[in-house]
The first five atom37 places (N, CA, C, CB, O) and aatype in JSON, in Angstrom:
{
  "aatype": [20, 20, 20, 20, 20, 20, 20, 20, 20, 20, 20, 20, 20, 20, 20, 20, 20, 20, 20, 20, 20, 20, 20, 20, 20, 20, 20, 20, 20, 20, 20, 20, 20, 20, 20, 20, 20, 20, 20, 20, 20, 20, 20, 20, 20, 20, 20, 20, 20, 20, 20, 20, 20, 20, 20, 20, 20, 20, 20, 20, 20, 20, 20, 20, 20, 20, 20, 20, 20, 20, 20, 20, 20, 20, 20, 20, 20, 20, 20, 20, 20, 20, 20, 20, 20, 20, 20, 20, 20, 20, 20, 20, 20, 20, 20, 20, 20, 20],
  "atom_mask": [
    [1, 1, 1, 1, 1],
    [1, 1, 1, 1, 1],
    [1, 1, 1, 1, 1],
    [1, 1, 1, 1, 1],
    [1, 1, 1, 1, 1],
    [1, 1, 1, 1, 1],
    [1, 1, 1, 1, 1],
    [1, 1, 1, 1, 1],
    [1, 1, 1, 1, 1],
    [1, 1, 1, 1, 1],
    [1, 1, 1, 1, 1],
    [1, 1, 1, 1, 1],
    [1, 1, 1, 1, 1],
    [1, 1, 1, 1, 1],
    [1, 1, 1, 1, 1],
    [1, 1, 1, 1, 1],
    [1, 1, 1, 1, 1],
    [1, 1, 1, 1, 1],
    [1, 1, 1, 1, 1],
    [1, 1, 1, 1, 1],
    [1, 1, 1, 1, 1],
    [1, 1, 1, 1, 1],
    [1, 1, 1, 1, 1],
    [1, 1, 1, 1, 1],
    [1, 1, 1, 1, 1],
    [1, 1, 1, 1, 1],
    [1, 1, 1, 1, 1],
    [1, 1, 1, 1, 1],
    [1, 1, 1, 1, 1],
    [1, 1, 1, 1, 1],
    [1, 1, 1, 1, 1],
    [1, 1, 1, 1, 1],
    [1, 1, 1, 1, 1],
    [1, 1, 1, 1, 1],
    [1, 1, 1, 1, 1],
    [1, 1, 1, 1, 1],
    [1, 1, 1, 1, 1],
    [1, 1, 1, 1, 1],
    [1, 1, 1, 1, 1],
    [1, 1, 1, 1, 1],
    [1, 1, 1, 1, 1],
    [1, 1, 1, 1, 1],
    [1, 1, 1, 1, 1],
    [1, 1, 1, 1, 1],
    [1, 1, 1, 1, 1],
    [1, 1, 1, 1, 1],
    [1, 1, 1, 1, 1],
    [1, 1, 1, 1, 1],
    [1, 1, 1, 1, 1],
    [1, 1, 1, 1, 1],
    [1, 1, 1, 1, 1],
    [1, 1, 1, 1, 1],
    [1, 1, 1, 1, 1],
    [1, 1, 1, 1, 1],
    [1, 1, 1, 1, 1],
    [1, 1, 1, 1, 1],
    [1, 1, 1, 1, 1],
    [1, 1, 1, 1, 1],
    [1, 1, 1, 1, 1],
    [1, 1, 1, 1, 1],
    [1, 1, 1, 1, 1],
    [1, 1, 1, 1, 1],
    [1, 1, 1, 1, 1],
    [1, 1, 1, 1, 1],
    [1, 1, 1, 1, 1],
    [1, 1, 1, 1, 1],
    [1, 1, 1, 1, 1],
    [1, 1, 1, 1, 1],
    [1, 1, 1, 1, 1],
    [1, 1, 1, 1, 1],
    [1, 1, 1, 1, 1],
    [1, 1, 1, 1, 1],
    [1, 1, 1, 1, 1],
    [1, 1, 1, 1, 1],
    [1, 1, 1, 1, 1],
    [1, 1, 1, 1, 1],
    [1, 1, 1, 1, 1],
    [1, 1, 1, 1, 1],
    [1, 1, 1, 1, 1],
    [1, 1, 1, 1, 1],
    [1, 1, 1, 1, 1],
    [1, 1, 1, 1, 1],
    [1, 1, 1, 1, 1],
    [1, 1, 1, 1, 1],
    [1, 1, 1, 1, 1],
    [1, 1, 1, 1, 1],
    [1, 1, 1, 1, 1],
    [1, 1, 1, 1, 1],
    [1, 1, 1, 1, 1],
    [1, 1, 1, 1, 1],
    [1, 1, 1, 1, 1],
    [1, 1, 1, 1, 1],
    [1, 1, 1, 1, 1],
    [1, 1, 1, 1, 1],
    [1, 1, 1, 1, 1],
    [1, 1, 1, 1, 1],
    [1, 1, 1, 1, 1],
    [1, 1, 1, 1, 1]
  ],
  "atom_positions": [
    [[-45.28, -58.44, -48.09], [-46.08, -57.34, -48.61], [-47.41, -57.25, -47.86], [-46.32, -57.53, -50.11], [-48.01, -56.25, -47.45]],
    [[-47.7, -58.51, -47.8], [-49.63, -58.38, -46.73], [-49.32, -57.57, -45.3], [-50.49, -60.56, -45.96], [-49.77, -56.54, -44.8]],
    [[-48.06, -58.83, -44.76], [-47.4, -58.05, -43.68], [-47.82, -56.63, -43.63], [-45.92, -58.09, -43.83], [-48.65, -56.19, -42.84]],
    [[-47.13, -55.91, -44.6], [-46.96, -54.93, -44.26], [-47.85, -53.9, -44.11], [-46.26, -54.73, -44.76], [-47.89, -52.95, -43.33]],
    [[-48.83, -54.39, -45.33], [-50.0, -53.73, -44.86], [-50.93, -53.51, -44.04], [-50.42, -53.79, -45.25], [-51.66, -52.55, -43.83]],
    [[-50.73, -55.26, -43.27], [-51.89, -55.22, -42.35], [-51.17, -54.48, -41.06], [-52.55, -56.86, -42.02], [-51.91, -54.09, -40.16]],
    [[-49.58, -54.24, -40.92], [-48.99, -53.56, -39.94], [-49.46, -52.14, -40.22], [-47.48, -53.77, -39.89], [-49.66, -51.4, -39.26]],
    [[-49.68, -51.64, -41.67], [-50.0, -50.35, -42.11], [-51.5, -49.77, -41.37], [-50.08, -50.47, -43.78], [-51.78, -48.76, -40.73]],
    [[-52.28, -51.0, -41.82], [-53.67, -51.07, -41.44], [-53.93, -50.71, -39.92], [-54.18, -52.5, -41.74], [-54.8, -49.92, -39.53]],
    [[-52.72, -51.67, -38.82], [-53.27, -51.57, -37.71], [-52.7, -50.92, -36.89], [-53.51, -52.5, -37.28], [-53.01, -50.83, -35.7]],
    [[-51.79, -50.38, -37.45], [-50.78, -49.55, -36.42], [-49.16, -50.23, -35.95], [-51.71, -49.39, -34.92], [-48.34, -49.95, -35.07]],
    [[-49.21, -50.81, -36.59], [-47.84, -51.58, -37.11], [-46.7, -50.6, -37.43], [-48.13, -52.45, -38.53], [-46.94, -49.64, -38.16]],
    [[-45.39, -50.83, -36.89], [-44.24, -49.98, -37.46], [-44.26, -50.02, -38.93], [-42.83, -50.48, -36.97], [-44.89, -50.87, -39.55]],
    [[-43.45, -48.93, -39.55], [-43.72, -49.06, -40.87], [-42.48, -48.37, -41.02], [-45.09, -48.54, -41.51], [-42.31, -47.19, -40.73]],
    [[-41.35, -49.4, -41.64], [-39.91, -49.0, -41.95], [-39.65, -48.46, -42.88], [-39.12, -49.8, -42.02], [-38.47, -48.4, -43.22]],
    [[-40.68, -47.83, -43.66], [-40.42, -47.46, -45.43], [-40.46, -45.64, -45.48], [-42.12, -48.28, -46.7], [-40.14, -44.76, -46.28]],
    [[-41.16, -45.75, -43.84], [-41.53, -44.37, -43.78], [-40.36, -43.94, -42.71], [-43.22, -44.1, -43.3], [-40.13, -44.74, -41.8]],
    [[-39.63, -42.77, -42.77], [-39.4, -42.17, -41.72], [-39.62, -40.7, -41.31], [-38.38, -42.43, -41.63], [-39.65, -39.88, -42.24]],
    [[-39.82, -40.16, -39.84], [-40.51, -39.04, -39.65], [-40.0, -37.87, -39.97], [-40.84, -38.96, -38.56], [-38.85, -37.46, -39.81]],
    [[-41.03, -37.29, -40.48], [-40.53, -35.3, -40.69], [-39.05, -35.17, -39.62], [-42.31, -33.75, -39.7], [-39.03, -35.52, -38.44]],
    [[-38.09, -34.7, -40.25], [-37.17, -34.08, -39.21], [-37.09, -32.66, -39.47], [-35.73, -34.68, -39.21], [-37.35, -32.12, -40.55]],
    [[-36.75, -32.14, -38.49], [-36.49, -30.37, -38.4], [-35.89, -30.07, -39.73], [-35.28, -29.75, -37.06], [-35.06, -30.68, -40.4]],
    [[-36.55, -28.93, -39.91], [-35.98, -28.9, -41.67], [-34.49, -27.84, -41.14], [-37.56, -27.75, -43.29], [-34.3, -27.0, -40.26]],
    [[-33.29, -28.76, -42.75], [-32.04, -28.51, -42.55], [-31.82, -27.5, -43.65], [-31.18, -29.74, -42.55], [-30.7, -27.15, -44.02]],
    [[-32.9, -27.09, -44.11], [-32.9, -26.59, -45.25], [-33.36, -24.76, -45.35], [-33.83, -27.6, -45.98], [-34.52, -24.38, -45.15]],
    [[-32.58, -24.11, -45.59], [-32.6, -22.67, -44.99], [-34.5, -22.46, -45.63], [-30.97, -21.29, -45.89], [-35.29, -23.28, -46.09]],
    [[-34.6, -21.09, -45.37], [-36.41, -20.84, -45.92], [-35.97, -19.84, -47.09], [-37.82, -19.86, -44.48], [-34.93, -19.2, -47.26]],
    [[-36.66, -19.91, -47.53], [-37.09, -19.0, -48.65], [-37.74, -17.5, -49.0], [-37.77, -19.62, -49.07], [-38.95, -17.42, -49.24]],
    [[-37.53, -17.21, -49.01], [-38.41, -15.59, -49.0], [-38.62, -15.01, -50.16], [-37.7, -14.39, -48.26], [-37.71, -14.69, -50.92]],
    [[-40.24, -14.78, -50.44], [-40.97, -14.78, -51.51], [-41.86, -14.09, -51.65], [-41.33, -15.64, -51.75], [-42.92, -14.69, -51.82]],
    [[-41.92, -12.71, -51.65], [-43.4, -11.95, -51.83], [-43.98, -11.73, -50.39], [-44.58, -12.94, -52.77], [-45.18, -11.51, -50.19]],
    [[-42.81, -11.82, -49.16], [-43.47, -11.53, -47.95], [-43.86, -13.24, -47.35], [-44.94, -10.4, -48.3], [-44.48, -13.5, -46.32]],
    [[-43.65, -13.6, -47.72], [-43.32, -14.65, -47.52], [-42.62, -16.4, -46.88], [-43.32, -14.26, -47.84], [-42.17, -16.81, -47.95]],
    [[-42.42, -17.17, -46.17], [-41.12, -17.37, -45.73], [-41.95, -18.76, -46.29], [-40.35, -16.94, -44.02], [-43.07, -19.14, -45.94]],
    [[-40.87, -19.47, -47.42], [-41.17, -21.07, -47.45], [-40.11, -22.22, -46.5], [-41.01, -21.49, -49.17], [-38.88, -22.22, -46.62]],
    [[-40.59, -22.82, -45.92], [-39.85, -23.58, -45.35], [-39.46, -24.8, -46.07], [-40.38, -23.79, -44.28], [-40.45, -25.46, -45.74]],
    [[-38.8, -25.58, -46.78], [-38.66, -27.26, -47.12], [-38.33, -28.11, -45.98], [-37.49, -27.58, -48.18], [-37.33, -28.07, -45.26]],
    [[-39.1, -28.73, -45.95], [-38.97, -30.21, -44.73], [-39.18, -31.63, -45.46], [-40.41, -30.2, -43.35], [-40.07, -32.42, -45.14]],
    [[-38.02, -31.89, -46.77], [-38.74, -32.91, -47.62], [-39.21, -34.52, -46.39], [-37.38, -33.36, -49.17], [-38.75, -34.58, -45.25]],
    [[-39.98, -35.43, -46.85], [-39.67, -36.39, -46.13], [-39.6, -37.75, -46.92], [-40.54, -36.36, -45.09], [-40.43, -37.92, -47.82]],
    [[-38.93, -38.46, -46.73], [-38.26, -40.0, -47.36], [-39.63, -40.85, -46.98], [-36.49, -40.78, -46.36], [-40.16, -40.95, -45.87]],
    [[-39.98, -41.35, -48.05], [-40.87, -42.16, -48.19], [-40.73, -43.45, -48.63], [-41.57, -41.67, -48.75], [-41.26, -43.09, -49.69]],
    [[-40.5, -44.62, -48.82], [-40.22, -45.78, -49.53], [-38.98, -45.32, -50.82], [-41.79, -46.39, -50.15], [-39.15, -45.51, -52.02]],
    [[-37.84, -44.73, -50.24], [-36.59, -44.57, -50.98], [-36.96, -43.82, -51.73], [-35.92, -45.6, -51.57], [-36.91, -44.23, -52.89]],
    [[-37.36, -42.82, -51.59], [-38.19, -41.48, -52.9], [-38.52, -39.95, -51.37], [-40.85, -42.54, -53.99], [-38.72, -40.08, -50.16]],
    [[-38.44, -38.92, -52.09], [-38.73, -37.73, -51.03], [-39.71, -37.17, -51.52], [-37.69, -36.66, -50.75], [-39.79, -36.64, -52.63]],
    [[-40.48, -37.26, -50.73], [-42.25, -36.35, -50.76], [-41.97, -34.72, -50.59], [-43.51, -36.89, -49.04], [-41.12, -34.27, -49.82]],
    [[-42.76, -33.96, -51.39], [-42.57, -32.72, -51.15], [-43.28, -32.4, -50.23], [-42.69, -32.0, -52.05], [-44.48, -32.63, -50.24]],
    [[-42.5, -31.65, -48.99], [-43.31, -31.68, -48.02], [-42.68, -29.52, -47.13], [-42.9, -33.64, -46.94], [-41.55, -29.05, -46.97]],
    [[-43.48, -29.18, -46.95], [-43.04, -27.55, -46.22], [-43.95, -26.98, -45.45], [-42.78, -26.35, -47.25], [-44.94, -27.6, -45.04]],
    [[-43.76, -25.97, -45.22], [-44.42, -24.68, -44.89], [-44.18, -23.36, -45.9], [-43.89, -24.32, -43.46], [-43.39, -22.82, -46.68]],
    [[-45.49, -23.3, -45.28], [-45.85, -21.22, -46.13], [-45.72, -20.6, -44.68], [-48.2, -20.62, -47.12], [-46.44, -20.99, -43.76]],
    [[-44.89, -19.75, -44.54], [-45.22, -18.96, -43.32], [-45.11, -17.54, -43.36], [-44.44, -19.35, -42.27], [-44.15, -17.19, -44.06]],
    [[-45.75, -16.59, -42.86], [-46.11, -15.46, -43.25], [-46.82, -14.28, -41.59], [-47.28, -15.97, -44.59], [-47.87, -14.55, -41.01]],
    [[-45.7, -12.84, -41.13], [-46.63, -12.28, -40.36], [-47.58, -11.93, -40.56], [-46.42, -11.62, -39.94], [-47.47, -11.22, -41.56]],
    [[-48.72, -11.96, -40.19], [-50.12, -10.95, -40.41], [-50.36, -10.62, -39.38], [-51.44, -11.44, -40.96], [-50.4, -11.32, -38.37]],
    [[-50.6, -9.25, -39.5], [-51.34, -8.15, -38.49], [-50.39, -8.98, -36.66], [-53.93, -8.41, -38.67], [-50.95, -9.44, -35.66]],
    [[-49.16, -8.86, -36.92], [-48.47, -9.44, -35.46], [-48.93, -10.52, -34.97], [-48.57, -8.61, -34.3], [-49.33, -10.69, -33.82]],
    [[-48.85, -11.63, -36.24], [-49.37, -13.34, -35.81], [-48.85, -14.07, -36.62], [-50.93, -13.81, -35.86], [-49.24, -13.73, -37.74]],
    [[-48.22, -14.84, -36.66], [-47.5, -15.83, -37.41], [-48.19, -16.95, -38.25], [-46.71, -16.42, -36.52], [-48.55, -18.06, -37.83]],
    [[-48.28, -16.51, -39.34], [-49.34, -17.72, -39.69], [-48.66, -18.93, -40.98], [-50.96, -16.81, -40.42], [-48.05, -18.74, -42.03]],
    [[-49.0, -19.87, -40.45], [-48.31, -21.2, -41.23], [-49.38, -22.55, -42.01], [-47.32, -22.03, -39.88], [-50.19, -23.32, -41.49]],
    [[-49.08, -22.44, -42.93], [-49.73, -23.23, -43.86], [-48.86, -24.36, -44.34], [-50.16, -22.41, -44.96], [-47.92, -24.27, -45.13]],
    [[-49.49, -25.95, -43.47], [-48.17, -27.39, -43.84], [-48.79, -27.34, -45.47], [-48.46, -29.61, -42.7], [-49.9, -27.05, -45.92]],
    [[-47.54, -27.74, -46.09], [-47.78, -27.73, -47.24], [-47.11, -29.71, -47.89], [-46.93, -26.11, -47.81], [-45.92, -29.99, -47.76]],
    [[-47.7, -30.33, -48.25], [-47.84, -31.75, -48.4], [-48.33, -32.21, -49.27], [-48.35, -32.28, -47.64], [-49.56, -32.25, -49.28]],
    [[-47.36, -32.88, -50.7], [-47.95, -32.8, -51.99], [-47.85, -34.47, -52.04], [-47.09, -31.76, -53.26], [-47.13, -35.0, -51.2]],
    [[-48.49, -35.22, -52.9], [-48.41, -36.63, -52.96], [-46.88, -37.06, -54.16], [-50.16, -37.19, -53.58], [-46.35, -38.17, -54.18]],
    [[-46.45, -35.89, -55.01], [-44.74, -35.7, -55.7], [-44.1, -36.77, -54.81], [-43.78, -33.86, -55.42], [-44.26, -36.82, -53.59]],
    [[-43.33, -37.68, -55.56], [-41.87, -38.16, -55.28], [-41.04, -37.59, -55.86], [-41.55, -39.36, -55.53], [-41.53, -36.74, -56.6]],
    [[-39.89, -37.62, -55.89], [-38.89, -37.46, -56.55], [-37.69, -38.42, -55.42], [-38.71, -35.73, -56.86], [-37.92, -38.87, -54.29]],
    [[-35.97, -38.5, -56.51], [-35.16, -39.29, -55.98], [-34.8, -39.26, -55.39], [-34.62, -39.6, -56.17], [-34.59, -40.23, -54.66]],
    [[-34.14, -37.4, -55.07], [-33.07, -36.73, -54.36], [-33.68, -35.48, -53.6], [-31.9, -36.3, -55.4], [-34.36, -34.64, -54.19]],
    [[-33.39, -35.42, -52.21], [-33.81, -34.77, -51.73], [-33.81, -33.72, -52.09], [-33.62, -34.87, -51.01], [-34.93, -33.25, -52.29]],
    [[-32.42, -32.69, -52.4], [-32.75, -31.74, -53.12], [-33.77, -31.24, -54.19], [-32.01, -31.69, -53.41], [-34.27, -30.12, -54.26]],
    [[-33.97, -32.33, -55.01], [-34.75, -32.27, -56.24], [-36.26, -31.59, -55.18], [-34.92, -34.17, -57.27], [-36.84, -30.51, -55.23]],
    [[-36.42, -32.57, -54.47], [-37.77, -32.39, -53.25], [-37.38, -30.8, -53.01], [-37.65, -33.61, -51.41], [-38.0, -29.92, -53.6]],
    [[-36.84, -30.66, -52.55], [-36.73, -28.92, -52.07], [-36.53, -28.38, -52.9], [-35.79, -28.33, -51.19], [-36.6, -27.18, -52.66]],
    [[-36.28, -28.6, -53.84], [-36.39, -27.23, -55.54], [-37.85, -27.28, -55.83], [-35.37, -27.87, -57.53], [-38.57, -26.28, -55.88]],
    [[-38.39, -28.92, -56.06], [-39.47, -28.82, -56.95], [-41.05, -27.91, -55.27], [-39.78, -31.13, -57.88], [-42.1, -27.3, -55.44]],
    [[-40.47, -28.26, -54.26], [-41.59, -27.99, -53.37], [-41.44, -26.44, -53.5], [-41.48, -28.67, -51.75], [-42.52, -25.97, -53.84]],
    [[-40.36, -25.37, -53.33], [-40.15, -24.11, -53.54], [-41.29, -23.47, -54.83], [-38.53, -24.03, -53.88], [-42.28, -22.74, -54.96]],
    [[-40.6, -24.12, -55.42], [-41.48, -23.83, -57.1], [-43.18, -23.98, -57.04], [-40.93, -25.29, -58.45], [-44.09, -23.17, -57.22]],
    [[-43.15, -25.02, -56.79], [-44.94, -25.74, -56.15], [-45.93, -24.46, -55.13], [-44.51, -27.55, -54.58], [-47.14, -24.2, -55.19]],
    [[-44.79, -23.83, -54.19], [-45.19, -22.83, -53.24], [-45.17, -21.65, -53.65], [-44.54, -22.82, -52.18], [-46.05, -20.91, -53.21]],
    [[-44.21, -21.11, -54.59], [-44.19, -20.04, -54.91], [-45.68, -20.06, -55.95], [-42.72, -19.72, -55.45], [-46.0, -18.92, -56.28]],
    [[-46.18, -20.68, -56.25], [-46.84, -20.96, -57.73], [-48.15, -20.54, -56.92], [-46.74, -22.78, -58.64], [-48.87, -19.63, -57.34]],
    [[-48.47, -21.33, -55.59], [-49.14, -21.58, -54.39], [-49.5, -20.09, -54.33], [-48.27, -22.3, -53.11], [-50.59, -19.61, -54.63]],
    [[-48.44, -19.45, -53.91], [-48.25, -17.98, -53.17], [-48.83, -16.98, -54.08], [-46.61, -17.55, -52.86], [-49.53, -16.04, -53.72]],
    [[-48.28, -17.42, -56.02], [-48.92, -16.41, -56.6], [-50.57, -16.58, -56.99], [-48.09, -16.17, -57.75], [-51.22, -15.57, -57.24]],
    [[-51.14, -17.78, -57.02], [-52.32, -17.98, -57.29], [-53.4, -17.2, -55.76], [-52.34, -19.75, -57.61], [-54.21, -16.28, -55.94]],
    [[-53.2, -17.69, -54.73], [-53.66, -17.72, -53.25], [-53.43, -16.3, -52.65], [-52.82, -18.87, -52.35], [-54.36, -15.55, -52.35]],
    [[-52.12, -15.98, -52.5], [-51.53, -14.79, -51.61], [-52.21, -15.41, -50.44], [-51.96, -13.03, -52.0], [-52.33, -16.63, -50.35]],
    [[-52.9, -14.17, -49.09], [-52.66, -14.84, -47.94], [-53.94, -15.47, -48.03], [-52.29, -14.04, -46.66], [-54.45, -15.34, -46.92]],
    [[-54.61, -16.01, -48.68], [-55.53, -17.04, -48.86], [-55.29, -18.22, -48.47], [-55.83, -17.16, -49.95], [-56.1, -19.03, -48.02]],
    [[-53.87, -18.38, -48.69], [-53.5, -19.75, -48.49], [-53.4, -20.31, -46.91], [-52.14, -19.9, -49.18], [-52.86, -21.3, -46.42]],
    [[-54.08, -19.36, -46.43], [-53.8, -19.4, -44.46], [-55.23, -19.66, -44.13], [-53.15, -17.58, -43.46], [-55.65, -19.75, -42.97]],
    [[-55.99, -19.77, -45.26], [-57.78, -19.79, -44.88], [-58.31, -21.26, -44.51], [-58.85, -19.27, -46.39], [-59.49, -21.45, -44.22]]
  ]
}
């Protein structure tokens, strides 16, 4: 456990984590909208993890979206992050690109 931290601490591999992969997970479309899910596996649990992406005025604009949420199953991660964004989308609109 110290191990691991002090590998955490110093730049040490860290096997609990593995990296964002290309999300396999179609997008969403929401109010003009496009949500992406890219959950990522964290110590045997999936972090809600996406994009908001959205044209404005002929520019593509993307907002990473990265919540500290676990959950078990990845899916669960891509339902509950959808929901989280849409919620995002109705509070913010394109605020959320600021």
């Amino acid at each position: 456990m110290i191990g691991n931290l002090l590998k955490g601490l110093f730049g040490g591999e860290n096997k609990a984590e593995k990296p964002a992969k290309t999300s396999s997970h179609p997008a969403v479309s929401y109010e003009s909208f496009d949500i992406i899910p890219e959950p990522q596996q964290v110590s045997g649990q999936w972090q809600l993890r996406g994009r908001i992406e959205k044209d404005i005025d002929g520019e593509r604009k993307s907002h990473l979206f990265i919540r500290a949420d676990t959950l078990p199953t990845e899916e669960e991660a891509v339902n509950h992050m959808v929901r989280k964004a849409k919620m995002m989308i109705d509070q913010q609109g394109n605020r959320v690109f600021d």
